[in-house]
Coordinates of C-alpha atoms and ligand atoms in Angstrom, one line a residue:
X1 CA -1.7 25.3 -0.1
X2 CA -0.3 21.7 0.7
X3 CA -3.2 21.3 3.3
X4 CA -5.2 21.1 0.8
X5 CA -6.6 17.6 0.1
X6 CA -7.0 16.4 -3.6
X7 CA -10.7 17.1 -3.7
X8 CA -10.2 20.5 -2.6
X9 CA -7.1 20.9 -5.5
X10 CA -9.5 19.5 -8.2
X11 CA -11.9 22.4 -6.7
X12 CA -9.0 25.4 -6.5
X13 CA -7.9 24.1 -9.6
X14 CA -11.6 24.3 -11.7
X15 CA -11.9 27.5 -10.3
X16 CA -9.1 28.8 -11.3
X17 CA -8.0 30.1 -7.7
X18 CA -4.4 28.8 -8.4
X19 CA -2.6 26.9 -11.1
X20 CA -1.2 23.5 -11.5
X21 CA 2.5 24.8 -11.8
X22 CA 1.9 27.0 -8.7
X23 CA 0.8 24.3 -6.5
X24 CA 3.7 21.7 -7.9
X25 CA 6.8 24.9 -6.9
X26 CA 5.1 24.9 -3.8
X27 CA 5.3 21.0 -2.5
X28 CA 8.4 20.5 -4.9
X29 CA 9.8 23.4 -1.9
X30 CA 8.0 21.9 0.6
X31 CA 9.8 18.3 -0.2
X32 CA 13.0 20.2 -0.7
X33 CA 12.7 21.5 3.1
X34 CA 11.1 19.1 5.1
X35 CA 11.8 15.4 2.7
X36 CA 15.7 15.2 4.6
X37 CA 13.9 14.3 7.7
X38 CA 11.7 11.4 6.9
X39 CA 13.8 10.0 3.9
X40 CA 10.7 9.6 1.9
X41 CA 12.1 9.6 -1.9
X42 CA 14.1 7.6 -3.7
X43 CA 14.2 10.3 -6.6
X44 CA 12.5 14.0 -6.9
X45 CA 11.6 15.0 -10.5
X46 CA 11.4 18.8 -10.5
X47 CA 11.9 19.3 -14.4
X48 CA 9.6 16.7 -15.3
X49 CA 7.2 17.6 -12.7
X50 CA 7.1 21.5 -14.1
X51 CA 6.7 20.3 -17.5
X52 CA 3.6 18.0 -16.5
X53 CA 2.0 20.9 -14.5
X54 CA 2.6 23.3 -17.0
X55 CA 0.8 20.8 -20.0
X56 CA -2.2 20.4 -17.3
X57 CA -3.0 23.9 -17.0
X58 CA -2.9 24.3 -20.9
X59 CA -5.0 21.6 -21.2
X60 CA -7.2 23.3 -18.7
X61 CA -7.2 26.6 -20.5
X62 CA -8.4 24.7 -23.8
X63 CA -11.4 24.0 -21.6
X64 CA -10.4 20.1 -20.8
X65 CA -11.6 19.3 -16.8
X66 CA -10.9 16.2 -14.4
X67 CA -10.4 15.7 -10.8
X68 CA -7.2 14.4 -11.7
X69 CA -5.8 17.2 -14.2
X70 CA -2.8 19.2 -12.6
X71 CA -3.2 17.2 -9.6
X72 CA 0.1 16.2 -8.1
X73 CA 1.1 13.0 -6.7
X74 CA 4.6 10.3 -6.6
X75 CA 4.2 6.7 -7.3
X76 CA 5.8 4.2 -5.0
X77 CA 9.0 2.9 -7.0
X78 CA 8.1 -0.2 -8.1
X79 CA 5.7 1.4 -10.4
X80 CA 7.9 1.6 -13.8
X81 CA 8.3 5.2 -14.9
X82 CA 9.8 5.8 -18.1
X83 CA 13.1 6.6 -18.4
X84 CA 13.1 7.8 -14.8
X85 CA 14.7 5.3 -12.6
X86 CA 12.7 2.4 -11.2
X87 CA 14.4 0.7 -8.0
X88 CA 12.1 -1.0 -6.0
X89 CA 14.2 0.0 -3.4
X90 CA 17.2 -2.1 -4.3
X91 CA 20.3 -1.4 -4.9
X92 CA 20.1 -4.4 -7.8
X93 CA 17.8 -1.6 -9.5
X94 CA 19.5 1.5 -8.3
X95 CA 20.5 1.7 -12.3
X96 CA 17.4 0.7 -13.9
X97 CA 14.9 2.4 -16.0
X98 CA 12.7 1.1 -17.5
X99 CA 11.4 1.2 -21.2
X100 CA 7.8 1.8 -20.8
X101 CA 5.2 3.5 -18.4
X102 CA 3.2 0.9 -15.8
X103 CA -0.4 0.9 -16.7
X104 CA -1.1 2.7 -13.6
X105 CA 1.6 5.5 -14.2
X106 CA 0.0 5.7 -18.0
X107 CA -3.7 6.3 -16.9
X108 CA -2.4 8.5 -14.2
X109 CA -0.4 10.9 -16.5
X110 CA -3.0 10.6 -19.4
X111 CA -5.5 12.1 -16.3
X112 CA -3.3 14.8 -16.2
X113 CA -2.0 13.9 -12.8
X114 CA 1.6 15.8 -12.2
X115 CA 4.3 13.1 -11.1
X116 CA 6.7 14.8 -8.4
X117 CA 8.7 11.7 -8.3
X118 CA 9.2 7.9 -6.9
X119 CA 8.7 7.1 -3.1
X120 CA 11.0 5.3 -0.6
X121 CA 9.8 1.6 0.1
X122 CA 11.1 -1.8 1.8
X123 CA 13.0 -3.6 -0.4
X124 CA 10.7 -5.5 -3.4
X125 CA 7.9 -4.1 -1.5
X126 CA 9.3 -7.1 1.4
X127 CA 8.7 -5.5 5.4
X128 CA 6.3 -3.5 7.5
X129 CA 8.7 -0.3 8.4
X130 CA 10.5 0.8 5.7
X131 CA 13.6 -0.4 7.3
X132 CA 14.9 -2.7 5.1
X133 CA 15.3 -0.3 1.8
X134 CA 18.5 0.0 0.1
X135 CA 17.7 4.6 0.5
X136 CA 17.3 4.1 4.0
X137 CA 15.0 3.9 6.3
X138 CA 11.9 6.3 6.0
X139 CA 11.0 8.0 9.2
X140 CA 7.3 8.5 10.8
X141 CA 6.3 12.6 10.5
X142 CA 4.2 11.7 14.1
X143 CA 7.0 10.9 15.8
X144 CA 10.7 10.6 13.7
X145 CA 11.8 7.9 16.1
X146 CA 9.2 5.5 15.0
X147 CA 8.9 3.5 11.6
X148 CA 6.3 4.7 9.3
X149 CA 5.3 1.2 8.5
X150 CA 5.9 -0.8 5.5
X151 CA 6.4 -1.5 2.4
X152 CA 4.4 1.6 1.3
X153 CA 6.2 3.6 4.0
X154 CA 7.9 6.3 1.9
X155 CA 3.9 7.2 0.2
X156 CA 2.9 7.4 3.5
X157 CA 5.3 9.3 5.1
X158 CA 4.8 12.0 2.1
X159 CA 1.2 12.1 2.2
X160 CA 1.0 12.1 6.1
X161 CA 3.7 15.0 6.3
X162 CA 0.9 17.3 3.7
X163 CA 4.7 17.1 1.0
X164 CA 2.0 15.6 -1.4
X165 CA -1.7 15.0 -1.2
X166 CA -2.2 11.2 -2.8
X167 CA 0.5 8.9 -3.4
X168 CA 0.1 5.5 -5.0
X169 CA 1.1 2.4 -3.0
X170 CA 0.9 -2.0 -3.1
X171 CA -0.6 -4.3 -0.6
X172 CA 0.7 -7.9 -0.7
X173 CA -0.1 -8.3 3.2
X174 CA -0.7 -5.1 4.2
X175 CA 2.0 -2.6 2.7
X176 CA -1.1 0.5 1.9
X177 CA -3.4 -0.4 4.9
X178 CA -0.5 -0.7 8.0
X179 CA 1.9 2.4 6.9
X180 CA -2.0 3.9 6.9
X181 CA -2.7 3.2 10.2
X182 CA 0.7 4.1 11.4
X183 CA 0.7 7.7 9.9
X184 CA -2.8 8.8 10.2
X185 CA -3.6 7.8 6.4
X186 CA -6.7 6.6 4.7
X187 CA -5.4 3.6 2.4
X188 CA -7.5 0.9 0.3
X189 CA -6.2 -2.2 -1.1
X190 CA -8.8 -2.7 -4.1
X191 CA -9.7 -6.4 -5.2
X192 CA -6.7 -8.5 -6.8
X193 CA -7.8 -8.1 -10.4
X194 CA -9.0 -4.4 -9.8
X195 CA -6.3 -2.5 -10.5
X196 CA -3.4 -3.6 -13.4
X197 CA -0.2 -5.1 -12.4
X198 CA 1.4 -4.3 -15.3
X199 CA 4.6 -2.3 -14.8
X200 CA 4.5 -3.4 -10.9
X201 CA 8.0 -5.1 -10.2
X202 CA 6.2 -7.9 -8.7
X203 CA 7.2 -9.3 -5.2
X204 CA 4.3 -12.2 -5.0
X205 CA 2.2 -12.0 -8.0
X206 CA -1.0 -13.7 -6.5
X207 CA -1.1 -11.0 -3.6
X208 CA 0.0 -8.0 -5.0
X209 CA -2.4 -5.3 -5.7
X210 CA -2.4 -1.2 -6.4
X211 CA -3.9 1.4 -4.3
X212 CA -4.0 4.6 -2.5
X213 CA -2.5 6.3 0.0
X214 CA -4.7 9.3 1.1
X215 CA -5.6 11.8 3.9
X216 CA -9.1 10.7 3.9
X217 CA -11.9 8.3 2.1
X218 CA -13.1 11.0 -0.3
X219 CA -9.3 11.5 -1.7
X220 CA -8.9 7.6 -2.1
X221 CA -12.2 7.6 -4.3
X222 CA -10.9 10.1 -6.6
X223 CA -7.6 8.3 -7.4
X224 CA -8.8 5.3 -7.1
X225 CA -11.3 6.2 -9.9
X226 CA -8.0 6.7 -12.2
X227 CA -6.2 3.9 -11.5
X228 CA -8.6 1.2 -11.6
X229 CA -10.3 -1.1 -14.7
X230 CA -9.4 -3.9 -17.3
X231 CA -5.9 -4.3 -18.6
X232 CA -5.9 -7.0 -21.5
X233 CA -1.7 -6.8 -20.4
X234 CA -2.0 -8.3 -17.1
X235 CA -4.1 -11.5 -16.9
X236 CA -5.3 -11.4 -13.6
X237 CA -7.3 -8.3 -14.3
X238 CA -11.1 -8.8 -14.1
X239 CA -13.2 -7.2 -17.1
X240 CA -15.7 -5.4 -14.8
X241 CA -16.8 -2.0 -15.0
X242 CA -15.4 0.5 -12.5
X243 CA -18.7 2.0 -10.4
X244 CA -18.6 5.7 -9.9
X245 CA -16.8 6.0 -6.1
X246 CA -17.4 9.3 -5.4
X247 CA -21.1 9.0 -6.5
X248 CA -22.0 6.4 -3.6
X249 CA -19.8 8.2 -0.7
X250 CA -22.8 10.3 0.3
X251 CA -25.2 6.9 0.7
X252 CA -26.3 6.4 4.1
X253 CA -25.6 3.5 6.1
X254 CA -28.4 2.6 7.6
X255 CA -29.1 -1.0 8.0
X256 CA -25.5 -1.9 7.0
X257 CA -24.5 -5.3 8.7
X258 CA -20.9 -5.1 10.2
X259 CA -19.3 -8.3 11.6
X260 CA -16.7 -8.1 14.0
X261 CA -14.5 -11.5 14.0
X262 CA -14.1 -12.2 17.7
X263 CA -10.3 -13.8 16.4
X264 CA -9.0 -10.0 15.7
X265 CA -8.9 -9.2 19.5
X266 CA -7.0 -11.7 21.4
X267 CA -4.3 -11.7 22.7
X268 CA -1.3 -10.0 21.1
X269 CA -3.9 -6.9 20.3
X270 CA -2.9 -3.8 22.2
X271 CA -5.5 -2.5 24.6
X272 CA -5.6 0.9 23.6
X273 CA -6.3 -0.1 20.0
X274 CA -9.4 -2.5 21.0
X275 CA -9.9 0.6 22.9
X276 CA -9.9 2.7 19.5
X277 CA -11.6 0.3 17.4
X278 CA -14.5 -0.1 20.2
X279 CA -14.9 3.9 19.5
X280 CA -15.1 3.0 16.2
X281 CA -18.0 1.0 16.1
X282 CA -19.9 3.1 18.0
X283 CA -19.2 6.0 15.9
X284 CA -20.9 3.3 13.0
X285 CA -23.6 2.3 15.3
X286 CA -24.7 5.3 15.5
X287 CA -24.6 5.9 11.4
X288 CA -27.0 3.0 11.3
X289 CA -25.0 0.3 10.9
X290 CA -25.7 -2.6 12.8
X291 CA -23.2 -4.5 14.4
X292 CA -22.5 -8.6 14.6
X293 CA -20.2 -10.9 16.2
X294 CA -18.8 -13.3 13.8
X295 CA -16.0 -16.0 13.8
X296 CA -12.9 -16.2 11.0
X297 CA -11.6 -19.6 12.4
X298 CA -8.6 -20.2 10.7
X299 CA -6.9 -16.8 10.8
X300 CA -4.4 -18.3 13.2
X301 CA -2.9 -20.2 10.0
X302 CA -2.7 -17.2 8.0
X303 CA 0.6 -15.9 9.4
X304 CA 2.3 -19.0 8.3
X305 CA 0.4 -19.6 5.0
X306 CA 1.2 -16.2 3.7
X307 CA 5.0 -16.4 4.8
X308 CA 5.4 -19.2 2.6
X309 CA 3.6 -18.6 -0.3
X310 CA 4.8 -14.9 -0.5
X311 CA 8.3 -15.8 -0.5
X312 CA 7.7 -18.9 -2.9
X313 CA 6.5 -16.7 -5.5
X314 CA 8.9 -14.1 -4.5
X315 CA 11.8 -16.4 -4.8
X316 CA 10.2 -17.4 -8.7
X317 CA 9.7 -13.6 -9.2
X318 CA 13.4 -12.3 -8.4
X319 CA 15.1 -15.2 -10.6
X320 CA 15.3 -12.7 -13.4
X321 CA 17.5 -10.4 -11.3
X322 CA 20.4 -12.6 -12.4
X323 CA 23.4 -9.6 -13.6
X324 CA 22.5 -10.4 -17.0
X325 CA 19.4 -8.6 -18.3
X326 CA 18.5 -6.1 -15.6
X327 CA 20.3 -3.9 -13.3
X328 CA 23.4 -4.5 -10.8
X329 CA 26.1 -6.6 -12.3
X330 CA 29.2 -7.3 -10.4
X331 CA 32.4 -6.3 -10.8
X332 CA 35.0 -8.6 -12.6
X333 CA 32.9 -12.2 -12.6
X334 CA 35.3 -15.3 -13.0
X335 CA 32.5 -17.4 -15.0
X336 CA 28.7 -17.1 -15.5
X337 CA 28.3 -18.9 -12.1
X338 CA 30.2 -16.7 -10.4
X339 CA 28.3 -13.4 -12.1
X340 CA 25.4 -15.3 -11.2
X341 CA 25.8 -15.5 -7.6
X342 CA 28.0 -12.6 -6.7
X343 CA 25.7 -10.0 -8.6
X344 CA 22.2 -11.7 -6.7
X345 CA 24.4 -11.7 -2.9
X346 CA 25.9 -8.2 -3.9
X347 CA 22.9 -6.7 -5.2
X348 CA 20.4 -8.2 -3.0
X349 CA 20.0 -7.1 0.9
X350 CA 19.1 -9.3 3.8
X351 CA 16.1 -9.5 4.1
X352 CA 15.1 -10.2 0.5
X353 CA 17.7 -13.2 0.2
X354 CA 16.3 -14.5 3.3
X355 CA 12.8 -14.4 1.5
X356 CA 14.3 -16.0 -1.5
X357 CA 16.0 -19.0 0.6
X358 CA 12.5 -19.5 2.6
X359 CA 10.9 -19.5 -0.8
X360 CA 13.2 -22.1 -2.9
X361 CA 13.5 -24.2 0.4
X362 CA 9.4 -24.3 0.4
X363 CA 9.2 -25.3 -3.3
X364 CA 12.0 -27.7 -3.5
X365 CA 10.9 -31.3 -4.1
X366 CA 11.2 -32.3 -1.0
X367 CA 9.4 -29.8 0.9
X368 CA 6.6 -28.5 -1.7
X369 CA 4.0 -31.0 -0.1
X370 CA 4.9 -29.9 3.5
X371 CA 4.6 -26.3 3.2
X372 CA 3.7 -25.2 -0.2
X373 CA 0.8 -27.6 -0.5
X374 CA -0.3 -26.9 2.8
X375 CA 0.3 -23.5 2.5
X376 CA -2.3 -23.1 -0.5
X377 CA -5.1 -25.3 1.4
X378 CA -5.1 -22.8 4.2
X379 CA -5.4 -20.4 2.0
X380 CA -8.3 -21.5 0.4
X381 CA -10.0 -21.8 4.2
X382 CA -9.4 -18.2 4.6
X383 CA -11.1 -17.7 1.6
X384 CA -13.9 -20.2 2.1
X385 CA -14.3 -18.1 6.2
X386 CA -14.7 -15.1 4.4
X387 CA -17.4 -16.2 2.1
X388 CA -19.3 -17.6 4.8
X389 CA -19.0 -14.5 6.4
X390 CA -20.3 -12.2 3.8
X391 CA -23.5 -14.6 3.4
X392 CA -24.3 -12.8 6.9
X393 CA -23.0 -9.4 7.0
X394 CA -22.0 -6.4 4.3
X395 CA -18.4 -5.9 5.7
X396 CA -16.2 -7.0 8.3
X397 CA -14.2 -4.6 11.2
X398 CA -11.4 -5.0 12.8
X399 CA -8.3 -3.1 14.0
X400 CA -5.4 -2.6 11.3
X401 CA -2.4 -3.5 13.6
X402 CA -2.5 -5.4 16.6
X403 CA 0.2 -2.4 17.7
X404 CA 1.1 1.4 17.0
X405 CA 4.1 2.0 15.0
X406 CA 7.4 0.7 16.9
X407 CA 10.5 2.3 17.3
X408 CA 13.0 2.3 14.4
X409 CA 15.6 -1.1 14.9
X410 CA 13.0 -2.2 17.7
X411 CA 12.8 -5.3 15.5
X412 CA 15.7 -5.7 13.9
X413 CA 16.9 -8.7 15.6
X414 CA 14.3 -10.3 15.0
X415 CA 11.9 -10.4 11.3
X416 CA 9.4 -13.3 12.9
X417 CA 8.2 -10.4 15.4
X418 CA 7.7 -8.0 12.3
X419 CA 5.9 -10.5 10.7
X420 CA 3.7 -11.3 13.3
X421 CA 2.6 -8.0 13.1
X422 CA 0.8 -8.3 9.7
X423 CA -1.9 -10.5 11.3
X424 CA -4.9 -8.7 10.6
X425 CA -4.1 -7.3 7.0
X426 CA -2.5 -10.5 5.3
X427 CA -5.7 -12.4 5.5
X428 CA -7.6 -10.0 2.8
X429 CA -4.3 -10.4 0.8
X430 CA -4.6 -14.5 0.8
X431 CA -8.4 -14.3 -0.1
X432 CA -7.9 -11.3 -2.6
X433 CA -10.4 -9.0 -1.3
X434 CA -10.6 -5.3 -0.8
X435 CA -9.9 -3.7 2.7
X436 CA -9.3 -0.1 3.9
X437 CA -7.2 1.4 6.7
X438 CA -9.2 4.4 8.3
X439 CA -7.8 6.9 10.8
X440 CA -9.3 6.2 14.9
X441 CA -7.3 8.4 17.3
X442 CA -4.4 7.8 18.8
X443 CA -2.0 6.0 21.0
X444 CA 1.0 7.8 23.2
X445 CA 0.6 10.4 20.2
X446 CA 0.7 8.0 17.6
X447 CA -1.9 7.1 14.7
X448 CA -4.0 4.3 15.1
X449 CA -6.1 2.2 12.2
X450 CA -9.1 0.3 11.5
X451 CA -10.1 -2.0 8.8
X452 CA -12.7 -2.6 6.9
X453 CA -12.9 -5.1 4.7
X454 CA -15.8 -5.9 2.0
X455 CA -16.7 -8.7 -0.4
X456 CA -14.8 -9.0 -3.9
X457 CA -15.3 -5.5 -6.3
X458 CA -17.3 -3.7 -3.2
X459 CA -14.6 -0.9 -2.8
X460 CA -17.4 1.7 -3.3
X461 CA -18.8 0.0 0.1
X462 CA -15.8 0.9 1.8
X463 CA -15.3 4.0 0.7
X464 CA -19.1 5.0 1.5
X465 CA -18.7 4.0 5.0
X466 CA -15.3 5.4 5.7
X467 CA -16.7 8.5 4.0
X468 CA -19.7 8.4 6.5
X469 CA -17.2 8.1 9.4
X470 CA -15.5 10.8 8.5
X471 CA -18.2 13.3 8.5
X472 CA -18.6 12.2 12.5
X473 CA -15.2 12.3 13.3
X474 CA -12.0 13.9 12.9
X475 CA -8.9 12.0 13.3
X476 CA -8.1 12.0 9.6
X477 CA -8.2 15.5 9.7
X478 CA -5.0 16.0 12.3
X479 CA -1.5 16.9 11.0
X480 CA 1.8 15.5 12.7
X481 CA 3.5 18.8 14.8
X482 CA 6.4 20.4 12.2
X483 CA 4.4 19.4 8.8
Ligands
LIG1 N1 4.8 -7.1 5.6 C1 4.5 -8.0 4.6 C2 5.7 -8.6 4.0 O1 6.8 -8.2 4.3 C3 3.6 -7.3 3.5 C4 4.4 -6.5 2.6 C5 3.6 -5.9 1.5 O2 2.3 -5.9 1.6 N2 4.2 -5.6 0.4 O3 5.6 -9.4 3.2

């Protein structure tokens, strides 16, 4: 049963060939086996994840339907889950829940979607391995030495090892779309504004974005579907109507213009992914899709944009995690100064007070028009390459990760080489667009990705075309050995 992807649950479920509360003792085991080798929750909600299933299939036998009803899934834990702890990986939250549902977690459970519990992650959502959470790091099903990527890593480590079929995940430079690639995963970072922040501990607020972690573009569509449209509570969601995703997955693709940004395969990109990706292409070619060169000049810059303005807001964000009003508080503080500081250096691990220093250093007066300033005008060239590259073509290609997933500690030493390695997602993050990780073979037995990206609200687009991509090929099909 827990090879079963969601659009064959919603099937089994509507007819009835096996119930909601069946399938949730089933991967609740299956966690409760396999979950001590890849580290891939933070908390496992049995009780709460019975009681969900069991209302589903009631609701069911009252004649109520959905693809999402009695479907189970775990959120990534920044998403706030009432009175189930919410720790964003920290241990400054390790004691915090929180008072209401996230939007996301509210349309989900009103769906009728069962929530087995809250998935490992980075630290406030901040790496690409999973290595720098406060639970430990997550491991990769396809290989347990490697990282499963980051910050999503524990949703894809569940969802790649069949303990769950969709998991929800963020993207603030790559966090659904990398841990994607690296575990065989079909992920889509929808268009900021697409999906509601609302009950997302935020790590930068103008790059942050919901989405789905998935076994393949069909799956993504579905829960997509329930996660997505207005929120009057956040005000950076757009008022536009959500498009029917699985209704466009079957569209052919004929005549759809693909531009492929000669910057995404210099130097620093693994061979045997340009390899991958050039497979790719043809597999599209063939679909009808015509292929074009095209040039995203300032991508070079974006590495260095995004790793200031990411920690600048981050370092805004994380002021409220002060001892006072939410979580850790240290022990015995002399003054309020001293409460101040000890419970932030106590309760906050490396990497994230490293982000905070960059981030205050980069707004302080001195420095805001050097890097801050500068930060934001390369941003907006991103954005302006983009649009000039949409006048020509329907989406853009390119490979996820310039590399396969890397050995756990491999870059421990040494967080400028991690972040190096967010080259090719960070940019859709900067401009705010949607982009989508699809599985494209493999490297020395590991997963590789590649990306689509598409202009601002077409996630149908790149769900279609994964979808057609997946009828011609089968990478996203393959399990990792032992799960
Ligand atoms: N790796 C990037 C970072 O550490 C992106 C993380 C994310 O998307 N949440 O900031």
């Amino acid at each position: 049963m827990h090879q079963l992807t969601l659009a064959e649950i919603a099937r089994g479920l509507a007819d009835k060939k096996f119930s909601a509360e069946e399938l949730t003792r089933t991967l609740l085991a299956r966690i409760a086996q396999l979950d001590p080798q890849l580290n891939s929750f933070i908390t496992v909600t049995p009780e709460h994840a019975i009681a969900q299933a069991q209302a589903a299939d009631a609701r069911r036998a009252n004649g109520e339907s959905g693809a999402l009803l009695g479907v189970p899934l775990a959120h990534k834990d920044l998403f706030c889950t009432q009175g189930i702890r919410t720790s964003c990986g920290s241990k400054m939250l390790d004691n915090f829940q929180a008072p209401y549902d996230a939007t996301v977690v509210a349309k989900l459970n009103a769906a009728g979607a069962v929530t087995l519990g809250k998935l490992n992650m980075d630290e406030f959502a901040m790496g690409s391995a999973n290595e720098n959470s406060h639970y430990g790091a997550v491991k990769n099903p396809w290989n347990l030495a490697h990282v499963p990527g980051g910050s999503s890593g524990g949703s894809a480590a569940a969802v790649a090892a069949r303990l769950l079929p969709v998991a929800t995940g963020t993207d603030t430079g790559g966090s659904i779309r990398q841990p994607a690639a690296f575990t065989n995963l079909t992920g889509i970072k929808p268009t900021y504004g697409r999906v509601s922040r609302w009950g997302m501990i935020a790590y930068a607020s103008s790059l942050d974005q919901a989405g789905v972690l998935a076994r393949n573009a069909e799956d993504c569509a579905l829960l997509l579907q329930g996660m997505a449209g207005f929120d009057p509570q956040d005000s950076t969601s757009i008022d536009e109507p959500v498009p029917d995703y699985s209704a466009t997955l079957g569209d052919s693709l004929q005549g759809l213009r693909i531009g492929v940004p000669k910057e995404y395969f210099g130097a620093g990109l693994d061979p045997r992914i340009a390899e991958r990706v050039q497979a790719s292409i043809e597999a599209l070619e063939k679909l009808g899709a015509v292929i074009q060169p095209i040039s995203l000049p300032n991508m070079q810059q974006a590495i260095a944009a995004y790793y200031v303005i990411a920690p600048a807001e981050a370092s805004s964000n994380l002021s409220r995690f002060d001892g006072v009003r939410f979580g850790y508080r240290c022990e015995n503080p002399k003054d309020l100064t001293d409460l101040y500081k000890r419970s932030r250096a106590e309760g906050f691990g490396p990497e994230v007070q490293r982000r905070i220093m960059v981030g205050a250093y980069a707004l302080s007066a001195g420095y805001y028009d050097a890097y801050y300033l500068q930060a934001q005008k390369i941003r907006r060239l991103i954005k302006n390459d983009f649009m000039a590259a949409f006048e020509d073509v329907d989406m853009i290609l390119s490979p996820t990760t310039p590399n396969p997933a890397w050995k756990l500690g491999a870059k421990n030493a040494d967080p400028v080489a991690a972040y190096l390695e967010d080259i090719y997602t960070i940019t859709a993050n900067l401009a705010g667009l949607p982009g989508l990780s699809m599985p494209a073979g493999f490297v020395d037995g590991l997963p590789v990705g590649v990306q689509l990206l598409a202009p601002y609200f077409q996630e149908g687009r790149l769900l279609n075309a994964a979808h057609q991509y997946q009828q011609v090929t089968d990478w996203h099909t393959r399990a990792p050995e032992g799960f």
